[in-house]
Amino acid sequence: MVPEDRSLDDRAYDLFGEMLLQQETAALLAEIEAEKARGDTAEMDAFFAKQDAKNLDVIQRHFRRHRARVFFRETLPRIGQIAAIVIAVVAVAGSVAIATSHTLRVQVMQLLVNIEEEYTELKLQEDPAASFDIPAEWGGENYPSFIPDSMVAGMVFSYPDSNSVELIDKRTGAVKGQFSEYGADTEVNIDSEDAVQEPVMIGLNAGYLVKKGNRLSLYWDNGRKYFILMVSDLEKDATVRIAESIVRIK
């Protein structure tokens, strides 16, 4: 009995195969009766073997067509789905690789001194604790080696005479600040209306801290470039520490 849940196409192919088989069988029976009437059993046996092969080929062709239909209707779509999943996995892996490749490692070296009786050996070696990452897109000469744990570098804006990087809150994803480096050909204004300004020292360089509400703006220079660090909801000490961590990377 043919299952009721089979498609109309499947039933049609099965019926076509049965009709072919019936036609071949009828022809075979007619030939057998004719051979019996003539009494030539040797020729009948040869013909019977030939018809067996023909009938087997008809049946095999029928099942090959059935398997082809199953392949194109069921197996091939599943293979396509599997391929899509594999491509998606590769895409995800590729995106991770791209994301992690957007930073460059800045090696901070330290001098190792080994004093022996006859000589003193000097050599430079990377200080892993002091080394840090910078965005690969950063085009400036200087970059902060310290950023608070609550923040991470975000979007970078690089131009021939100015470079800026956003500081993003890790928890909320909101922009909480920005560090910028400018050259002699760039002029910038800072909002200092109704703000409190006080002088600060960033290493050996003089600067000013501008406080307005919950926002701090710190600006200073190193004789080659000038810098502006703007942050929100960050203490003065942490802000100054970011500024003091600026190092030359080029």
Tab-separated table of C-alpha atoms in Angstrom:
chain	number	residue	atom	x	y	z
A	1	MET	CA	0.000	0.000	0.000
A	2	VAL	CA	1.262	3.482	-0.919
A	3	PRO	CA	1.557	5.779	2.155
A	4	GLU	CA	-1.024	8.581	2.032
A	5	ASP	CA	1.539	11.219	2.972
A	6	ARG	CA	3.536	10.785	-0.250
A	7	SER	CA	3.354	13.588	-2.818
A	8	LEU	CA	1.379	13.446	-6.035
A	9	ASP	CA	4.619	13.496	-8.082
A	10	ASP	CA	5.977	10.496	-6.186
A	11	ARG	CA	2.766	8.558	-6.787
A	12	ALA	CA	2.822	9.460	-10.505
A	13	TYR	CA	6.388	8.177	-10.911
A	14	ASP	CA	5.497	4.950	-9.084
A	15	LEU	CA	2.482	4.433	-11.354
A	16	PHE	CA	4.595	5.085	-14.442
A	17	GLY	CA	7.117	2.484	-13.300
A	18	GLU	CA	4.384	-0.055	-12.669
A	19	MET	CA	2.910	0.546	-16.140
A	20	LEU	CA	6.289	-0.014	-17.776
A	21	LEU	CA	6.746	-3.187	-15.783
A	22	GLN	CA	3.285	-4.438	-16.750
A	23	GLN	CA	3.973	-3.786	-20.442
A	24	GLU	CA	7.279	-5.630	-20.311
A	25	THR	CA	5.677	-8.509	-18.421
A	26	ALA	CA	2.813	-8.812	-20.920
A	27	ALA	CA	5.241	-8.923	-23.836
A	28	LEU	CA	7.330	-11.486	-22.024
A	29	LEU	CA	4.346	-13.755	-21.346
A	30	ALA	CA	3.275	-13.543	-24.993
A	31	GLU	CA	6.736	-14.585	-26.166
A	32	ILE	CA	6.824	-17.449	-23.653
A	33	GLU	CA	3.472	-18.804	-24.880
A	34	ALA	CA	4.683	-18.581	-28.476
A	35	GLU	CA	7.879	-20.447	-27.671
A	36	LYS	CA	5.943	-23.144	-25.822
A	37	ALA	CA	3.752	-23.622	-28.866
A	38	ARG	CA	6.855	-24.101	-31.085
A	39	GLY	CA	8.624	-26.268	-28.511
A	40	ASP	CA	11.926	-24.271	-28.821
A	41	THR	CA	12.847	-23.970	-25.122
A	42	ALA	CA	16.512	-23.023	-25.712
A	43	GLU	CA	15.584	-19.868	-27.585
A	44	MET	CA	12.878	-19.209	-24.990
A	45	ASP	CA	15.419	-19.447	-22.182
A	46	ALA	CA	17.749	-17.001	-23.938
A	47	PHE	CA	14.899	-14.613	-24.541
A	48	PHE	CA	13.765	-14.969	-20.928
A	49	ALA	CA	17.268	-14.041	-19.691
A	50	LYS	CA	17.326	-11.060	-22.037
A	51	GLN	CA	13.954	-9.867	-20.771
A	52	ASP	CA	15.108	-10.320	-17.186
A	53	ALA	CA	17.959	-7.912	-17.846
A	54	LYS	CA	15.623	-5.429	-19.541
A	55	ASN	CA	13.129	-5.597	-16.683
A	56	LEU	CA	15.896	-5.131	-14.131
A	57	ASP	CA	17.138	-2.071	-16.055
A	58	VAL	CA	13.617	-0.578	-16.097
A	59	ILE	CA	13.261	-1.080	-12.352
A	60	GLN	CA	16.707	0.377	-11.683
A	61	ARG	CA	15.946	3.421	-13.842
A	62	HIS	CA	12.739	3.931	-11.882
A	63	PHE	CA	14.540	3.877	-8.546
A	64	ARG	CA	17.339	6.081	-9.880
A	65	ARG	CA	14.730	8.677	-10.824
A	66	HIS	CA	13.204	8.322	-7.374
A	67	ARG	CA	16.592	8.817	-5.689
A	68	ALA	CA	17.278	11.839	-7.906
A	69	ARG	CA	13.988	13.415	-6.859
A	70	VAL	CA	14.816	12.795	-3.199
A	71	PHE	CA	18.276	14.297	-3.688
A	72	PHE	CA	17.063	17.505	-5.342
A	73	ARG	CA	14.043	17.973	-3.099
A	74	GLU	CA	15.453	16.938	0.275
A	75	THR	CA	19.185	16.198	0.362
A	76	LEU	CA	20.388	19.162	-1.720
A	77	PRO	CA	18.474	21.776	0.316
A	78	ARG	CA	19.909	20.239	3.476
A	79	ILE	CA	23.415	20.401	2.031
A	80	GLY	CA	22.748	24.046	1.194
A	81	GLN	CA	21.674	24.696	4.765
A	82	ILE	CA	24.797	23.007	6.105
A	83	ALA	CA	26.974	25.049	3.720
A	84	ALA	CA	25.242	28.228	4.872
A	85	ILE	CA	25.932	27.327	8.484
A	86	VAL	CA	29.599	26.639	7.711
A	87	ILE	CA	29.880	29.968	5.868
A	88	ALA	CA	28.233	31.718	8.830
A	89	VAL	CA	30.717	30.132	11.236
A	90	VAL	CA	33.629	31.197	9.020
A	91	ALA	CA	32.182	34.688	8.826
A	92	VAL	CA	31.873	34.899	12.568
A	93	ALA	CA	35.422	33.665	13.025
A	94	GLY	CA	36.620	36.136	10.417
A	95	SER	CA	34.929	39.034	12.129
A	96	VAL	CA	36.575	38.132	15.430
A	97	ALA	CA	39.960	38.038	13.771
A	98	ILE	CA	39.372	41.432	12.179
A	99	ALA	CA	38.231	42.929	15.475
A	100	THR	CA	41.239	41.661	17.383
A	101	SER	CA	43.612	42.827	14.606
A	102	HIS	CA	42.474	46.459	15.054
A	103	THR	CA	44.954	47.021	17.849
A	104	LEU	CA	48.734	47.274	17.826
A	105	ARG	CA	51.023	46.407	20.709
A	106	VAL	CA	53.356	49.174	21.916
A	107	GLN	CA	56.398	47.686	23.617
A	108	VAL	CA	57.763	49.656	26.541
A	109	MET	CA	61.369	48.667	27.138
A	110	GLN	CA	63.262	48.644	30.402
A	111	LEU	CA	66.995	48.645	31.003
A	112	LEU	CA	68.372	45.562	32.684
A	113	VAL	CA	71.682	45.965	34.481
A	114	ASN	CA	73.800	42.952	35.408
A	115	ILE	CA	76.881	43.935	37.429
A	116	GLU	CA	79.680	41.385	37.337
A	117	GLU	CA	83.151	41.563	38.883
A	118	GLU	CA	84.861	42.370	35.578
A	119	TYR	CA	82.090	44.174	33.695
A	120	THR	CA	78.553	45.544	33.845
A	121	GLU	CA	76.107	44.115	31.299
A	122	LEU	CA	73.371	46.406	29.936
A	123	LYS	CA	70.434	45.379	27.734
A	124	LEU	CA	66.920	46.427	26.929
A	125	GLN	CA	63.983	44.122	27.521
A	126	GLU	CA	60.238	44.580	27.136
A	127	ASP	CA	58.356	45.457	30.278
A	128	PRO	CA	55.078	43.479	29.903
A	129	ALA	CA	53.415	45.411	32.716
A	130	ALA	CA	54.113	48.741	31.026
A	131	SER	CA	53.413	47.692	27.406
A	132	PHE	CA	49.972	48.559	26.043
A	133	ASP	CA	47.681	48.370	23.005
A	134	ILE	CA	46.663	51.197	20.701
A	135	PRO	CA	44.050	51.294	17.918
A	136	ALA	CA	45.605	50.345	14.578
A	137	GLU	CA	43.974	53.406	12.994
A	138	TRP	CA	45.728	55.829	15.351
A	139	GLY	CA	47.896	58.226	13.349
A	140	GLY	CA	49.256	60.428	16.139
A	141	GLU	CA	52.732	60.501	17.635
A	142	ASN	CA	51.593	60.057	21.245
A	143	TYR	CA	49.044	57.909	23.056
A	144	PRO	CA	47.988	57.274	26.688
A	145	SER	CA	49.459	54.080	28.101
A	146	PHE	CA	46.854	54.120	30.881
A	147	ILE	CA	43.058	54.066	30.488
A	148	PRO	CA	40.801	53.336	33.498
A	149	ASP	CA	39.462	49.778	33.689
A	150	SER	CA	35.936	51.087	33.239
A	151	MET	CA	36.805	52.496	29.803
A	152	VAL	CA	37.976	51.189	26.449
A	153	ALA	CA	39.185	52.873	23.275
A	154	GLY	CA	36.439	53.451	20.717
A	155	MET	CA	36.139	55.316	17.424
A	156	VAL	CA	39.329	56.886	16.052
A	157	PHE	CA	39.381	60.080	13.986
A	158	SER	CA	42.708	60.591	12.197
A	159	TYR	CA	43.671	63.554	10.017
A	160	PRO	CA	47.065	64.932	8.905
A	161	ASP	CA	47.340	67.403	11.811
A	162	SER	CA	44.848	66.028	14.352
A	163	ASN	CA	44.023	62.664	15.862
A	164	SER	CA	41.304	61.797	18.361
A	165	VAL	CA	40.028	58.642	20.042
A	166	GLU	CA	36.789	58.186	21.957
A	167	LEU	CA	36.811	56.653	25.432
A	168	ILE	CA	33.850	54.303	25.839
A	169	ASP	CA	32.194	53.108	29.044
A	170	LYS	CA	32.573	49.309	29.049
A	171	ARG	CA	29.302	48.741	30.877
A	172	THR	CA	26.956	51.063	29.013
A	173	GLY	CA	28.749	51.622	25.712
A	174	ALA	CA	28.327	55.380	26.097
A	175	VAL	CA	31.068	57.827	25.084
A	176	LYS	CA	32.623	59.051	28.344
A	177	GLY	CA	35.556	61.025	27.001
A	178	GLN	CA	37.996	61.807	24.240
A	179	PHE	CA	41.751	62.162	23.912
A	180	SER	CA	43.069	64.363	21.096
A	181	GLU	CA	46.491	65.278	19.726
A	182	TYR	CA	46.906	68.416	17.584
A	183	GLY	CA	49.688	69.992	15.597
A	184	ALA	CA	50.640	73.602	14.956
A	185	ASP	CA	48.261	73.946	11.995
A	186	THR	CA	45.109	73.119	13.978
A	187	GLU	CA	43.160	75.532	16.185
A	188	VAL	CA	40.608	74.261	18.713
A	189	ASN	CA	38.173	75.956	21.126
A	190	ILE	CA	37.255	74.624	24.576
A	191	ASP	CA	33.968	75.471	26.281
A	192	SER	CA	35.113	77.363	29.381
A	193	GLU	CA	32.092	79.609	29.959
A	194	ASP	CA	31.145	79.616	33.660
A	195	ALA	CA	33.816	76.977	34.244
A	196	VAL	CA	36.525	76.753	36.865
A	197	GLN	CA	40.111	76.595	35.602
A	198	GLU	CA	43.198	75.669	37.555
A	199	PRO	CA	46.810	75.169	36.516
A	200	VAL	CA	48.232	71.622	36.655
A	201	MET	CA	51.550	69.985	35.843
A	202	ILE	CA	51.580	67.037	33.469
A	203	GLY	CA	55.048	65.703	34.125
A	204	LEU	CA	57.341	68.616	33.327
A	205	ASN	CA	54.749	70.345	31.157
A	206	ALA	CA	52.329	73.010	32.339
A	207	GLY	CA	48.622	72.685	31.578
A	208	TYR	CA	45.139	73.704	32.716
A	209	LEU	CA	42.226	71.727	34.090
A	210	VAL	CA	38.773	73.086	33.210
A	211	LYS	CA	35.863	71.905	35.342
A	212	LYS	CA	32.275	72.458	34.214
A	213	GLY	CA	29.563	70.420	35.889
A	214	ASN	CA	30.483	66.729	35.696
A	215	ARG	CA	32.887	67.348	32.809
A	216	LEU	CA	36.640	67.845	33.014
A	217	SER	CA	38.803	69.189	30.199
A	218	LEU	CA	42.563	69.036	30.497
A	219	TYR	CA	44.913	70.662	27.993
A	220	TRP	CA	48.714	70.872	27.798
A	221	ASP	CA	51.597	70.573	25.317
A	222	ASN	CA	55.000	68.918	25.023
A	223	GLY	CA	56.701	71.436	22.752
A	224	ARG	CA	55.805	69.548	19.557
A	225	LYS	CA	52.092	68.790	19.937
A	226	TYR	CA	49.309	69.961	22.209
A	227	PHE	CA	46.723	67.683	23.791
A	228	ILE	CA	43.163	67.850	25.051
A	229	LEU	CA	41.642	65.234	27.316
A	230	MET	CA	37.917	65.566	27.993
A	231	VAL	CA	36.062	63.184	30.341
A	232	SER	CA	32.698	62.928	32.095
A	233	ASP	CA	32.021	61.502	35.568
A	234	LEU	CA	35.703	60.858	36.256
A	235	GLU	CA	37.734	62.054	39.215
A	236	LYS	CA	40.477	64.642	38.795
A	237	ASP	CA	43.242	62.250	39.903
A	238	ALA	CA	42.229	59.621	37.333
A	239	THR	CA	42.032	62.294	34.630
A	240	VAL	CA	45.516	63.587	35.417
A	241	ARG	CA	46.830	60.029	35.517
A	242	ILE	CA	45.613	59.435	31.935
A	243	ALA	CA	47.367	62.626	30.822
A	244	GLU	CA	50.600	61.716	32.636
A	245	SER	CA	50.636	58.315	30.959
A	246	ILE	CA	51.002	59.834	27.466
A	247	VAL	CA	54.076	58.381	25.754
A	248	ARG	CA	55.742	58.939	22.392
A	249	ILE	CA	55.007	55.980	20.099
A	250	LYS	CA	56.532	57.279	16.837
